[in-house]
C-alpha cells in the first residue's frame, strides 16, 4: 500500500481476496454551538453559538477517504493522550455532533473508519472548546474574565484578583456561580458559595445569596446589558455590583458551612451597562487555588480587545507561595496557552520551567510590579505578544497536587 494505510477486508471483494485499500479519514473542521453565560455569535462552518447555555455542542466533520467502510468511530480526549470512543456513524457519513461538552474544557478529537475486518489508521487530531468570554470589543480594554476552579478549605480557598488602573471609578460585576452550573450538567459543583471582596486586608463587600443583595434589581440590569445569563431568583449563587476606585482587589470564594466543589468566578466591566464612559480599565487578573492532574485544572480566560496586539506576562506560580506562608504550594506547575478562532481552540504556547527565558520574564515582572520568581524554581511563565482575541490559560500539575497562583498582566 503506497500510502502506508493498513488494508481491511471488504464485503465487496472476491472469495480469494483478503484485503482492500482503506484510506485514513482526515478531520477538516470542528464547529461549535453553545456558550456559558454569554450571548454572542461566532461564525463557523456549521452555524453559531447559542446564547444562555453552559453545556453546548461541537460538530466534527471529516473527509471520507475510504470506499469500503461500515462506518466511522469517533474518539475524544480532554488531555490529548487517552482517548475514549464517544460514538459511531454509518458509512459515507462525515459529520458527528458531540452534544455534551462543557465550557473551558479543551477537547481533542480523532476519527477512524471500520468494517468487519478491523479499523483504519487514526485521522489527524483536532482540538476545540467552548468559551465563557465575550468577543473582543472595539475599545482597547479588558472587558471580562472568567476563572473555573475548585473551592476548597483553608489554603485551598479560591481567590481571584484583579486590578483597576486609570483616573475614575469603575462599575464592576462579580459573580461566584456554583449551584446554577448543575443545571447545565456540570458535576461536583459547590452548593452554596460566598464571595468576599478585599482591598488589601479590608473587606469591601460580601454576599452569600445574590437575590438577598440590596441592589438585586441593578445586578439583573447589568447582567442583561452585559449579555450574560441571569442567575435564577432564589439560587445560592453569589454576586456583587460595586463602584470601585482604582487599585488591586481580591475576591475570596468560600463555601458556606465548609462546602466545597467546582465554581465559576466572573469579573466584568459594567460601565457600559449603565452608559458610563470608562476612564479606568481592568488590567490584570489572578487566581489562587488548588491544582492537580487530570480534571483538576485551573482555567483562566481573558480577552485581548481592540485592534492592536498586546504584550502580556502570564505566570503560574507554585514554589514561591511558600515564602508567603501558603502551605501545600505546588512544586512543578505546567502552563498551556490556548486561543479560540472561529470556534476552534489551538494551543499557541506553553511553558514548564520559567528559567528557559528568565531574563525577559524577570524584567517584565519588575515592570508590572510583581515579585520576581526564584532562580531555578519550577514555576511556569511566558512573555508573549497576543493579537486581539479570546484566550484561556490552562494550569495543571506534572505530578501530585498543590496550591498555585495563575496570573495574567498587561505588560509594557
Short mmCIF file of C-alpha atoms in Angstrom, two decimals:
data_model
loop_
_atom_site.label_atom_id
_atom_site.label_comp_id
_atom_site.label_asym_id
_atom_site.label_seq_id
_atom_site.Cartn_x
_atom_site.Cartn_y
_atom_site.Cartn_z
CA UNK A 1 0.00 0.00 0.00
CA UNK A 2 1.81 3.16 -1.16
CA UNK A 3 0.11 5.39 1.47
CA UNK A 4 1.16 3.14 4.32
CA UNK A 5 -2.51 2.67 5.30
CA UNK A 6 -3.45 -0.81 6.56
CA UNK A 7 -5.91 -2.72 4.41
CA UNK A 8 -9.20 -4.17 5.63
CA UNK A 9 -11.43 -6.94 4.33
CA UNK A 10 -14.33 -5.72 2.27
CA UNK A 11 -17.72 -7.28 1.67
CA UNK A 12 -17.24 -6.42 -1.98
CA UNK A 13 -14.02 -8.43 -2.50
CA UNK A 14 -13.88 -11.79 -4.28
CA UNK A 15 -13.54 -15.08 -2.40
CA UNK A 16 -9.77 -15.16 -2.96
CA UNK A 17 -9.21 -11.56 -1.99
CA UNK A 18 -8.04 -10.85 1.53
CA UNK A 19 -7.98 -7.04 1.67
CA UNK A 20 -8.94 -3.77 0.04
CA UNK A 21 -7.18 -0.44 0.32
CA UNK A 22 -8.65 1.53 3.22
CA UNK A 23 -7.55 5.14 3.49
CA UNK A 24 -7.38 7.15 6.69
CA UNK A 25 -10.05 9.84 7.21
CA UNK A 26 -8.91 13.42 7.69
CA UNK A 27 -10.67 15.80 10.06
CA UNK A 28 -11.27 19.09 8.27
CA UNK A 29 -13.27 21.15 10.75
CA UNK A 30 -14.83 21.40 14.15
CA UNK A 31 -17.74 23.79 14.53
CA UNK A 32 -19.18 24.81 17.86
CA UNK A 33 -22.57 25.60 19.30
CA UNK A 34 -23.33 26.51 22.88
CA UNK A 35 -21.90 29.05 25.32
CA UNK A 36 -21.73 29.69 29.02
CA UNK A 37 -23.05 32.96 30.38
CA UNK A 38 -22.69 35.00 27.20
CA UNK A 39 -24.69 35.84 24.12
CA UNK A 40 -22.62 36.42 21.05
CA UNK A 41 -22.30 34.85 17.62
CA UNK A 42 -19.23 33.12 16.29
CA UNK A 43 -19.42 32.40 12.57
CA UNK A 44 -18.21 28.87 11.84
CA UNK A 45 -18.70 26.21 9.24
CA UNK A 46 -21.85 24.86 10.90
CA UNK A 47 -23.58 27.88 12.42
CA UNK A 48 -23.35 29.94 15.57
CA UNK A 49 -23.09 29.90 19.31
CA UNK A 50 -26.44 29.70 21.07
CA UNK A 51 -27.00 32.08 23.99
CA UNK A 52 -27.52 31.28 27.65
CA UNK A 53 -26.18 27.73 27.73
CA UNK A 54 -23.40 26.31 29.86
CA UNK A 55 -23.21 22.96 28.12
CA UNK A 56 -23.12 23.17 24.35
CA UNK A 57 -22.15 21.06 21.38
CA UNK A 58 -19.27 20.67 18.97
CA UNK A 59 -19.80 19.47 15.40
CA UNK A 60 -16.96 17.45 13.91
CA UNK A 61 -16.55 16.90 10.16
CA UNK A 62 -14.00 14.88 8.21
CA UNK A 63 -13.08 13.69 4.73
CA UNK A 64 -14.17 10.17 3.73
CA UNK A 65 -11.09 8.71 2.03
CA UNK A 66 -12.24 5.08 2.16
CA UNK A 67 -14.63 3.19 -0.14
CA UNK A 68 -15.43 0.06 1.86
CA UNK A 69 -16.12 1.23 5.41
CA UNK A 70 -19.03 0.12 7.53
CA UNK A 71 -18.80 3.39 9.42
CA UNK A 72 -16.60 5.66 11.48
CA UNK A 73 -15.64 5.64 15.16
CA UNK A 74 -15.25 8.99 16.91
CA UNK A 75 -12.92 9.32 19.91
CA UNK A 76 -12.39 12.20 22.33
CA UNK A 77 -9.80 13.19 24.93
CA UNK A 78 -9.60 16.01 27.47
CA UNK A 79 -5.84 15.80 27.90
CA UNK A 80 -4.69 14.78 24.42
CA UNK A 81 -3.30 11.37 25.36
CA UNK A 82 -6.01 8.93 26.48
CA UNK A 83 -8.91 8.81 24.01
CA UNK A 84 -12.36 7.30 24.59
CA UNK A 85 -14.86 6.34 21.91
CA UNK A 86 -17.91 8.60 22.20
CA UNK A 87 -19.92 7.47 19.17
CA UNK A 88 -20.10 5.91 15.73
CA UNK A 89 -21.74 6.89 12.45
CA UNK A 90 -22.58 4.86 9.38
CA UNK A 91 -20.83 4.52 6.05
CA UNK A 92 -20.41 7.68 3.97
CA UNK A 93 -21.37 9.89 6.95
CA UNK A 94 -18.83 12.62 7.61
CA UNK A 95 -20.43 14.57 10.46
CA UNK A 96 -20.75 13.87 14.18
CA UNK A 97 -22.24 16.14 16.83
CA UNK A 98 -20.82 15.87 20.33
CA UNK A 99 -23.91 17.03 22.20
CA UNK A 100 -22.49 17.31 25.70
CA UNK A 101 -19.42 19.47 26.11
CA UNK A 102 -18.77 21.98 28.86
CA UNK A 103 -17.12 25.37 28.70
CA UNK A 104 -13.47 25.92 29.49
CA UNK A 105 -12.58 22.32 28.68
CA UNK A 106 -10.18 21.65 25.82
CA UNK A 107 -11.27 18.63 23.78
CA UNK A 108 -9.20 16.63 21.29
CA UNK A 109 -10.90 14.51 18.64
CA UNK A 110 -9.82 11.81 16.21
CA UNK A 111 -11.69 9.51 13.81
CA UNK A 112 -11.05 6.16 12.14
CA UNK A 113 -13.02 4.04 9.71
CA UNK A 114 -14.01 0.43 10.41
CA UNK A 115 -15.58 -2.61 8.80
CA UNK A 116 -15.92 -6.29 9.69
CA UNK A 117 -12.18 -6.81 9.35
CA UNK A 118 -10.99 -4.07 11.67
CA UNK A 119 -10.07 -0.40 11.79
CA UNK A 120 -8.14 2.06 9.65
CA UNK A 121 -5.37 4.26 10.96
CA UNK A 122 -6.49 7.23 13.02
CA UNK A 123 -7.13 10.58 11.40
CA UNK A 124 -5.25 13.69 12.45
CA UNK A 125 -6.21 15.13 15.84
CA UNK A 126 -8.20 18.37 16.01
CA UNK A 127 -8.78 20.46 19.14
CA UNK A 128 -11.66 22.68 20.17
CA UNK A 129 -13.54 24.04 23.19
CA UNK A 130 -16.37 26.30 24.24
CA UNK A 131 -15.58 29.61 25.89
CA UNK A 132 -17.05 31.67 28.68
CA UNK A 133 -15.95 35.06 27.43
CA UNK A 134 -17.39 37.69 25.16
CA UNK A 135 -15.90 38.50 21.78
CA UNK A 136 -13.32 41.27 21.69
CA UNK A 137 -14.91 44.70 21.64
CA UNK A 138 -13.99 47.72 19.59
CA UNK A 139 -12.41 49.56 22.53
CA UNK A 140 -8.98 48.78 23.83
CA UNK A 141 -9.56 47.22 27.25
CA UNK A 142 -10.05 44.02 29.16
CA UNK A 143 -13.82 43.62 29.26
CA UNK A 144 -14.32 40.43 31.24
CA UNK A 145 -12.61 37.47 32.81
CA UNK A 146 -13.80 34.07 33.98
CA UNK A 147 -12.00 31.50 36.09
CA UNK A 148 -13.15 27.97 36.88
CA UNK A 149 -11.61 26.01 39.72
CA UNK A 150 -12.33 24.03 42.86
CA UNK A 151 -13.41 25.77 46.05
CA UNK A 152 -11.72 24.03 48.94
CA UNK A 153 -10.99 24.76 52.58
CA UNK A 154 -8.10 26.56 54.29
CA UNK A 155 -5.15 27.06 51.90
CA UNK A 156 -7.29 25.72 49.05
CA UNK A 157 -9.58 28.77 49.23
CA UNK A 158 -10.34 30.06 45.74
CA UNK A 159 -9.02 33.64 45.42
CA UNK A 160 -9.48 35.73 42.27
CA UNK A 161 -7.62 39.03 41.98
CA UNK A 162 -7.99 41.93 39.58
CA UNK A 163 -6.52 45.39 39.13
CA UNK A 164 -8.25 48.63 38.10
CA UNK A 165 -6.00 51.33 36.65
CA UNK A 166 -6.95 54.80 35.50
CA UNK A 167 -8.40 58.04 36.82
CA UNK A 168 -12.00 57.23 37.66
CA UNK A 169 -14.15 54.70 39.47
CA UNK A 170 -15.46 51.63 37.68
CA UNK A 171 -18.68 49.67 37.95
CA UNK A 172 -17.65 46.02 38.43
CA UNK A 173 -19.90 42.97 38.47
CA UNK A 174 -18.56 39.94 40.33
CA UNK A 175 -20.25 36.56 40.49
CA UNK A 176 -19.46 33.26 42.18
CA UNK A 177 -21.55 30.69 40.32
CA UNK A 178 -21.95 27.29 41.93
CA UNK A 179 -25.35 25.59 42.12
CA UNK A 180 -26.56 27.05 38.82
CA UNK A 181 -23.77 25.21 37.00
CA UNK A 182 -25.50 21.92 37.86
CA UNK A 183 -28.47 22.97 35.69
CA UNK A 184 -26.15 22.60 32.69
CA UNK A 185 -24.67 19.22 33.53
CA UNK A 186 -21.58 20.35 35.44
CA UNK A 187 -20.91 17.80 38.19
CA UNK A 188 -19.45 18.30 41.65
CA UNK A 189 -20.46 21.96 41.98
CA UNK A 190 -20.34 23.87 45.25
CA UNK A 191 -23.89 24.17 46.53
CA UNK A 192 -23.56 27.48 48.43
CA UNK A 193 -20.64 29.80 47.59
CA UNK A 194 -19.89 33.07 49.35
CA UNK A 195 -17.96 35.90 47.71
CA UNK A 196 -15.98 38.36 49.86
CA UNK A 197 -14.14 41.26 48.23
CA UNK A 198 -11.00 42.68 49.81
CA UNK A 199 -8.83 45.69 49.09
CA UNK A 200 -5.65 44.83 50.93
CA UNK A 201 -6.80 43.43 54.27
CA UNK A 202 -10.02 45.45 54.30
CA UNK A 203 -13.34 43.79 53.45
CA UNK A 204 -15.15 45.95 50.89
CA UNK A 205 -18.29 43.85 50.49
CA UNK A 206 -19.60 40.31 50.82
CA UNK A 207 -22.52 38.29 49.50
CA UNK A 208 -23.87 34.82 50.14
CA UNK A 209 -27.09 34.52 48.11
CA UNK A 210 -27.27 37.05 45.31
CA UNK A 211 -31.04 37.66 45.45
CA UNK A 212 -30.68 38.97 49.02
CA UNK A 213 -28.43 41.83 47.87
CA UNK A 214 -29.63 45.38 48.46
CA UNK A 215 -29.19 46.15 44.72
CA UNK A 216 -30.62 42.97 43.21
CA UNK A 217 -32.51 44.91 40.53
CA UNK A 218 -29.34 46.69 39.41
CA UNK A 219 -27.46 43.38 39.30
CA UNK A 220 -30.14 41.97 36.99
CA UNK A 221 -30.00 45.10 34.82
CA UNK A 222 -26.21 44.90 34.47
CA UNK A 223 -26.39 41.19 33.62
CA UNK A 224 -28.93 41.90 30.90
CA UNK A 225 -26.91 44.76 29.43
CA UNK A 226 -23.60 42.89 29.51
CA UNK A 227 -25.30 39.98 27.74
CA UNK A 228 -24.73 37.12 30.17
CA UNK A 229 -27.16 34.66 31.73
CA UNK A 230 -29.33 35.70 34.63
CA UNK A 231 -28.95 33.70 37.81
CA UNK A 232 -32.19 32.08 38.99
CA UNK A 233 -34.12 34.01 41.63
CA UNK A 234 -33.56 32.40 45.00
CA UNK A 235 -30.44 30.50 43.93
CA UNK A 236 -27.48 30.26 46.29
CA UNK A 237 -25.08 31.70 43.74
CA UNK A 238 -23.36 34.90 44.92
CA UNK A 239 -22.99 38.27 43.17
CA UNK A 240 -21.84 41.83 43.84
CA UNK A 241 -22.22 45.02 41.77
CA UNK A 242 -19.84 47.67 43.08
CA UNK A 243 -18.47 51.10 42.21
CA UNK A 244 -14.72 50.63 42.76
CA UNK A 245 -11.84 53.11 42.75
CA UNK A 246 -8.54 52.26 41.03
CA UNK A 247 -6.50 49.69 42.93
CA UNK A 248 -5.91 45.99 43.48
CA UNK A 249 -8.70 43.74 44.75
CA UNK A 250 -9.11 40.09 45.68
CA UNK A 251 -12.36 38.12 45.69
CA UNK A 252 -12.31 35.19 48.11
CA UNK A 253 -14.71 32.37 47.21
CA UNK A 254 -15.56 30.11 50.12
CA UNK A 255 -18.27 27.59 50.88
CA UNK A 256 -20.96 28.30 53.46
CA UNK A 257 -20.68 25.80 56.33
CA UNK A 258 -17.48 24.44 54.80
CA UNK A 259 -19.00 23.48 51.43
CA UNK A 260 -16.57 22.56 48.64
CA UNK A 261 -16.85 21.94 44.90
CA UNK A 262 -16.45 23.46 41.45
CA UNK A 263 -17.26 27.13 40.97
CA UNK A 264 -17.01 29.78 38.28
CA UNK A 265 -15.89 33.25 39.35
CA UNK A 266 -16.55 36.08 36.91
CA UNK A 267 -15.36 39.69 36.84
CA UNK A 268 -16.99 42.08 34.34
CA UNK A 269 -16.51 45.73 33.47
CA UNK A 270 -20.08 47.02 33.90
CA UNK A 271 -19.56 50.67 32.93
CA UNK A 272 -21.25 50.28 29.56
CA UNK A 273 -24.25 48.62 31.19
CA UNK A 274 -25.01 51.99 32.79
CA UNK A 275 -23.83 54.19 29.88
CA UNK A 276 -20.73 55.27 31.79
CA UNK A 277 -17.71 56.42 29.80
CA UNK A 278 -14.78 54.47 31.20
CA UNK A 279 -11.73 56.40 32.40
CA UNK A 280 -10.20 53.32 34.03
CA UNK A 281 -9.57 49.75 32.90
CA UNK A 282 -9.25 46.21 34.21
CA UNK A 283 -5.57 45.45 33.57
CA UNK A 284 -4.73 42.21 35.38
CA UNK A 285 -6.30 39.03 36.71
CA UNK A 286 -5.04 36.36 39.04
CA UNK A 287 -6.39 33.20 40.60
CA UNK A 288 -5.14 31.17 43.55
CA UNK A 289 -6.44 27.66 44.01
CA UNK A 290 -5.54 24.02 44.27
CA UNK A 291 -4.24 22.44 41.09
CA UNK A 292 -3.84 18.75 40.37
CA UNK A 293 -3.58 16.32 37.50
CA UNK A 294 -6.32 15.24 35.09
CA UNK A 295 -9.55 17.21 35.54
CA UNK A 296 -8.19 19.24 38.50
CA UNK A 297 -7.10 22.03 36.19
CA UNK A 298 -7.45 25.75 36.86
CA UNK A 299 -8.55 27.62 33.75
CA UNK A 300 -8.34 31.40 33.47
CA UNK A 301 -9.93 33.10 30.47
CA UNK A 302 -9.36 36.62 29.18
CA UNK A 303 -9.97 38.82 26.17
CA UNK A 304 -7.45 40.96 24.34
CA UNK A 305 -9.74 43.66 22.95
CA UNK A 306 -9.16 46.39 20.39
CA UNK A 307 -7.26 46.35 17.12
CA UNK A 308 -3.61 46.09 18.15
CA UNK A 309 -1.59 43.23 19.69
CA UNK A 310 -0.84 43.40 23.41
CA UNK A 311 2.20 42.19 25.28
CA UNK A 312 1.32 40.08 28.30
CA UNK A 313 3.07 38.40 31.19
CA UNK A 314 1.45 35.08 32.12
CA UNK A 315 2.65 33.14 35.16
CA UNK A 316 1.69 30.04 37.12
CA UNK A 317 3.46 30.47 40.45
CA UNK A 318 3.93 27.46 42.72
CA UNK A 319 7.04 27.07 44.93
CA UNK A 320 7.33 30.80 45.69
CA UNK A 321 3.99 30.78 47.55
CA UNK A 322 5.72 29.08 50.47
CA UNK A 323 7.59 32.37 51.11
CA UNK A 324 4.25 33.96 51.96
CA UNK A 325 3.15 31.27 54.38
CA UNK A 326 0.91 29.36 51.96
CA UNK A 327 1.06 25.65 52.88
CA UNK A 328 0.98 22.92 50.26
CA UNK A 329 2.40 25.02 47.41
CA UNK A 330 2.55 23.18 44.08
CA UNK A 331 6.13 22.25 43.26
CA UNK A 332 6.01 21.94 39.48
CA UNK A 333 3.08 23.65 37.67
CA UNK A 334 2.58 23.47 33.90
CA UNK A 335 1.20 26.30 31.75
CA UNK A 336 -0.57 26.00 28.40
CA UNK A 337 -1.99 28.95 26.46
CA UNK A 338 -4.88 28.47 24.02
CA UNK A 339 -6.57 30.77 21.52
CA UNK A 340 -10.08 30.30 20.12
CA UNK A 341 -10.59 31.20 16.45
CA UNK A 342 -13.92 30.66 14.68
CA UNK A 343 -14.97 28.03 17.16
CA UNK A 344 -11.71 26.09 17.18
CA UNK A 345 -9.21 26.20 20.04
CA UNK A 346 -5.50 25.92 19.36
CA UNK A 347 -2.59 25.61 21.75
CA UNK A 348 -0.30 28.50 20.86
CA UNK A 349 2.34 28.36 23.58
CA UNK A 350 3.36 26.54 26.75
CA UNK A 351 5.97 26.54 29.48
CA UNK A 352 7.12 24.18 32.17
CA UNK A 353 10.07 25.79 33.99
CA UNK A 354 10.25 29.59 33.69
CA UNK A 355 14.06 29.71 33.66
CA UNK A 356 14.13 28.96 29.94
CA UNK A 357 13.55 32.71 29.41
CA UNK A 358 14.50 34.04 32.83
CA UNK A 359 15.98 37.42 31.87
CA UNK A 360 12.95 38.68 29.95
CA UNK A 361 10.44 37.32 32.49
CA UNK A 362 12.30 38.94 35.40
CA UNK A 363 12.47 42.28 33.59
CA UNK A 364 8.77 42.32 32.73
CA UNK A 365 7.79 41.14 36.23
CA UNK A 366 9.62 44.16 37.63
CA UNK A 367 7.93 46.45 35.10
CA UNK A 368 4.42 45.37 36.11
CA UNK A 369 5.30 45.48 39.79
CA UNK A 370 5.12 41.84 40.84
CA UNK A 371 7.70 39.91 42.81
CA UNK A 372 10.37 38.06 40.85
CA UNK A 373 10.35 34.28 40.64
CA UNK A 374 13.07 32.34 42.45
CA UNK A 375 16.06 31.43 40.33
CA UNK A 376 15.82 27.77 39.34
CA UNK A 377 12.26 27.31 40.59
CA UNK A 378 9.80 25.18 38.64
CA UNK A 379 7.12 27.87 38.32
CA UNK A 380 5.95 28.49 34.74
CA UNK A 381 5.85 31.80 32.86
CA UNK A 382 5.56 33.38 29.42
CA UNK A 383 6.06 36.85 27.98
CA UNK A 384 4.12 36.94 24.75
CA UNK A 385 2.54 39.30 22.22
CA UNK A 386 -1.11 38.38 21.58
CA UNK A 387 -3.41 39.64 18.86
CA UNK A 388 -6.98 40.63 19.81
CA UNK A 389 -8.99 37.53 20.62
CA UNK A 390 -10.23 35.10 23.23
CA UNK A 391 -7.63 33.17 25.24
CA UNK A 392 -7.50 30.60 28.03
CA UNK A 393 -4.64 29.65 30.33
CA UNK A 394 -4.74 26.03 31.49
CA UNK A 395 -2.75 25.34 34.66
CA UNK A 396 -2.02 21.74 35.57
CA UNK A 397 0.48 19.69 37.52
CA UNK A 398 3.08 17.27 36.24
CA UNK A 399 2.53 15.17 39.36
CA UNK A 400 0.62 15.48 42.59
CA UNK A 401 -1.48 18.45 43.65
CA UNK A 402 -0.91 21.73 45.42
CA UNK A 403 -1.76 25.41 45.61
CA UNK A 404 -0.69 27.71 42.77
CA UNK A 405 -1.31 31.25 41.58
CA UNK A 406 -2.29 31.92 37.95
CA UNK A 407 -1.59 35.48 36.78
CA UNK A 408 -2.20 37.48 33.57
CA UNK A 409 -0.78 41.02 33.34
CA UNK A 410 -0.71 43.64 30.62
CA UNK A 411 2.97 44.38 30.07
CA UNK A 412 4.79 47.44 28.69
#
